[in-house]
PDB file of C-alpha atoms in Angstrom:
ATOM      1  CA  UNK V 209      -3.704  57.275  59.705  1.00 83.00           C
ATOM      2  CA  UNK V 210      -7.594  57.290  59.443  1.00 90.00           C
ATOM      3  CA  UNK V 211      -7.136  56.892  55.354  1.00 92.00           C
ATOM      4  CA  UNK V 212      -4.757  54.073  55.585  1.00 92.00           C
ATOM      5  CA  UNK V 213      -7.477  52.161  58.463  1.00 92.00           C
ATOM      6  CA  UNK V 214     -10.503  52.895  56.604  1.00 93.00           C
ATOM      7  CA  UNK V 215      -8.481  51.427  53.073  1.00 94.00           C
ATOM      8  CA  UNK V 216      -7.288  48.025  54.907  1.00 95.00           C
ATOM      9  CA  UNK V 217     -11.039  47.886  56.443  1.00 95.00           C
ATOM     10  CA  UNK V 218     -12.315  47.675  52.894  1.00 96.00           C
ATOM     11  CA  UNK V 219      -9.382  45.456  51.973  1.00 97.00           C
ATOM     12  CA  UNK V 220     -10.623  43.003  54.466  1.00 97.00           C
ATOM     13  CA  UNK V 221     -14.397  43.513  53.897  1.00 97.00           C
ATOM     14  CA  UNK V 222     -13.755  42.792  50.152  1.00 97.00           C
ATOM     15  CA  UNK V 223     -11.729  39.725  50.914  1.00 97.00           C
ATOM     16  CA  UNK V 224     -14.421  38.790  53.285  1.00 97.00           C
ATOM     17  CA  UNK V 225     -17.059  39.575  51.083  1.00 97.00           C
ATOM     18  CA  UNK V 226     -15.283  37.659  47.742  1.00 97.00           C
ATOM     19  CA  UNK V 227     -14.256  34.505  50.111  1.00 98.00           C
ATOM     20  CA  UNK V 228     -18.116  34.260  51.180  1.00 98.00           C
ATOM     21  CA  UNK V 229     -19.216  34.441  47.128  1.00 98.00           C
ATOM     22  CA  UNK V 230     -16.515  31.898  46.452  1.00 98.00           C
ATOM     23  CA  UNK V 231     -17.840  29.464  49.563  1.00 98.00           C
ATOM     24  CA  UNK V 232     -21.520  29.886  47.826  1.00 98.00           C
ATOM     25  CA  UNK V 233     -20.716  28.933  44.689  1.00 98.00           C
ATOM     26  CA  UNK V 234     -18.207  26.032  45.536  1.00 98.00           C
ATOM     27  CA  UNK V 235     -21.581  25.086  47.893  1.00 98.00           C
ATOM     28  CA  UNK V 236     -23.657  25.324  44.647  1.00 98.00           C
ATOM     29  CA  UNK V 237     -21.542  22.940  42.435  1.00 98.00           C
ATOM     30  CA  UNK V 238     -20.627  20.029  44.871  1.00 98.00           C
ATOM     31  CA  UNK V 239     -24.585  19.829  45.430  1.00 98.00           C
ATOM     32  CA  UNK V 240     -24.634  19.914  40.945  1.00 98.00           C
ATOM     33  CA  UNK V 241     -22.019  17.767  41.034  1.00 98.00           C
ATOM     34  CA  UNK V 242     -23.969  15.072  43.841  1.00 98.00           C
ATOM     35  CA  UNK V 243     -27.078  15.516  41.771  1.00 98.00           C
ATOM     36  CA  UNK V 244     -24.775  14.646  38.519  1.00 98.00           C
ATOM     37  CA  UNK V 245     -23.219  11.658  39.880  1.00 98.00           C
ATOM     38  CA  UNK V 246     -26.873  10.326  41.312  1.00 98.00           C
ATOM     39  CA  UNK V 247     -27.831  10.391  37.937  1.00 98.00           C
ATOM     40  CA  UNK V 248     -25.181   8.526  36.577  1.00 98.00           C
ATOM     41  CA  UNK V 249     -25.268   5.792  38.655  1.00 98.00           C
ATOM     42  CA  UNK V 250     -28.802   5.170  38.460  1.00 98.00           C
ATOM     43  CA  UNK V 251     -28.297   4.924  34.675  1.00 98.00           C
ATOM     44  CA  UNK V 252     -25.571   2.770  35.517  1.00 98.00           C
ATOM     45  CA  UNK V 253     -27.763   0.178  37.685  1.00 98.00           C
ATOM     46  CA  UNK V 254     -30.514   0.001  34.771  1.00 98.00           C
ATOM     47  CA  UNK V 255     -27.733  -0.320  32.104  1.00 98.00           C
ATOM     48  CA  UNK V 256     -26.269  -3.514  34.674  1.00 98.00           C
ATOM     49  CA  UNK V 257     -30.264  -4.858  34.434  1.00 98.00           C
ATOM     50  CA  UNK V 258     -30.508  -4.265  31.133  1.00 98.00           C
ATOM     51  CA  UNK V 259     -26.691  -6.215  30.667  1.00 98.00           C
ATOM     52  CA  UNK V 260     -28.256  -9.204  32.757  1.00 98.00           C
ATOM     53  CA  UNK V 261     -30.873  -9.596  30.766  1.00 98.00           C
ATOM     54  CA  UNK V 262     -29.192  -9.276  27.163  1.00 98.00           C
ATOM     55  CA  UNK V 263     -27.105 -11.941  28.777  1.00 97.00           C
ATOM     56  CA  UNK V 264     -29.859 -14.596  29.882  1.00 96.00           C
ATOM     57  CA  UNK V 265     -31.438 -13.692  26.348  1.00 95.00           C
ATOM     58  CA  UNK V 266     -28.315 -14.282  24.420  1.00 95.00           C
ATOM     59  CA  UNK V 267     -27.736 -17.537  26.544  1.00 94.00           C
ATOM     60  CA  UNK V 268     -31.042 -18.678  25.827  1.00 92.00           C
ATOM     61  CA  UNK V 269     -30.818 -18.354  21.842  1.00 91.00           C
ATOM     62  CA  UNK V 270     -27.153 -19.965  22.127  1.00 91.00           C
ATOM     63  CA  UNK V 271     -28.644 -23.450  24.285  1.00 93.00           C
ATOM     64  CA  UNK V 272     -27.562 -26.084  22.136  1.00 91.00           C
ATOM     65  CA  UNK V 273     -30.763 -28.334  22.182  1.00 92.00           C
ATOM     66  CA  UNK V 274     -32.894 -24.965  20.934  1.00 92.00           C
ATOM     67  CA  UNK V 275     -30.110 -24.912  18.055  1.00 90.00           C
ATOM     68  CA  UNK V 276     -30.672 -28.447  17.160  1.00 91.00           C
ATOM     69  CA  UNK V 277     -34.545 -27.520  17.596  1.00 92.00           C
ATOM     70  CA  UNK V 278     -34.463 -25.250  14.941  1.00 90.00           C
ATOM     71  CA  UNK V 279     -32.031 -26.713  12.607  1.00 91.00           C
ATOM     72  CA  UNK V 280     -34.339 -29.829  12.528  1.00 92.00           C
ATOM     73  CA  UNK V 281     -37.621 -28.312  12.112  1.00 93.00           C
ATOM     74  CA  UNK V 282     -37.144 -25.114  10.399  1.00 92.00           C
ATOM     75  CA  UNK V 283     -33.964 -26.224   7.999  1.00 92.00           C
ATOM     76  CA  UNK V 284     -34.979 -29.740   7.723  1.00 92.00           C
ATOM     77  CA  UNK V 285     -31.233 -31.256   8.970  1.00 93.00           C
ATOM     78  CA  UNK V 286     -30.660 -34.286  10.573  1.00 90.00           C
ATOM     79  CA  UNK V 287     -27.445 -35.813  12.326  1.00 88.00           C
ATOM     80  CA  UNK V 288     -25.457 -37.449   9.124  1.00 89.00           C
ATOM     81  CA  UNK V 289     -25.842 -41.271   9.654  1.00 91.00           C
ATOM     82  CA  UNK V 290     -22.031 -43.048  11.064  1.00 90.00           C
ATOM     83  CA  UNK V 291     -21.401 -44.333   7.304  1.00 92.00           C
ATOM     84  CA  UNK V 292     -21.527 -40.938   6.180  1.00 90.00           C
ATOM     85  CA  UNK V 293     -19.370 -39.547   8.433  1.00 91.00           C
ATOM     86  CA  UNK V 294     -15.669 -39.677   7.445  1.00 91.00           C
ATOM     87  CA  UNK V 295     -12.589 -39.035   9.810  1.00 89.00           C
ATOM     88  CA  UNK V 296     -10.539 -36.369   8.186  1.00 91.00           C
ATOM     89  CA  UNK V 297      -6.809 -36.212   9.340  1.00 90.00           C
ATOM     90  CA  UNK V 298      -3.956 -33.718   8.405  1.00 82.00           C
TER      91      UNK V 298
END
């Protein structure tokens, strides 16, 4: 009777013992995990920044009047005068 108690007391201390390990380590990577996912969405808030300002960039070069601009004075174009201009239909 003394074999069988002392055999379910280890039983239980090992369960004990390997649910305490497994409550460590499940401890250990939901703070890797947090620590992870901070990361991430700080790179994803300076990836949005950098987005924004690609986008007010890529709005600037598109303006219309700096196109003109340029064609004007760096290609030497002008607006076609109205008796060169001829109405195409299909």
């Amino acid at each position: 009777m003394k074999v069988i108690a002392a055999a379910l007391l280890l039983m239980i201390l090992a369960a004990v013992l390997a649910s305490a390990i497994t409550v460590v380590w499940t401890q250990h990577e939901a703070r890797a995990q947090f620590v992870e996912l901070s990361r991430l969405q700080n790179q994803r808030d300076e990836l949005n920044i950098e987005y924004g300002k690609l986008e007010l960039e890529q709005a600037t070069w598109a303006e219309p009047r700096r196109i003109d601009n340029e064609a004007r004075q760096k290609l030497g174009m002008l607006a076609p005068r109205p008796q060169d201009v001829q109405l195409v239909t299909q």
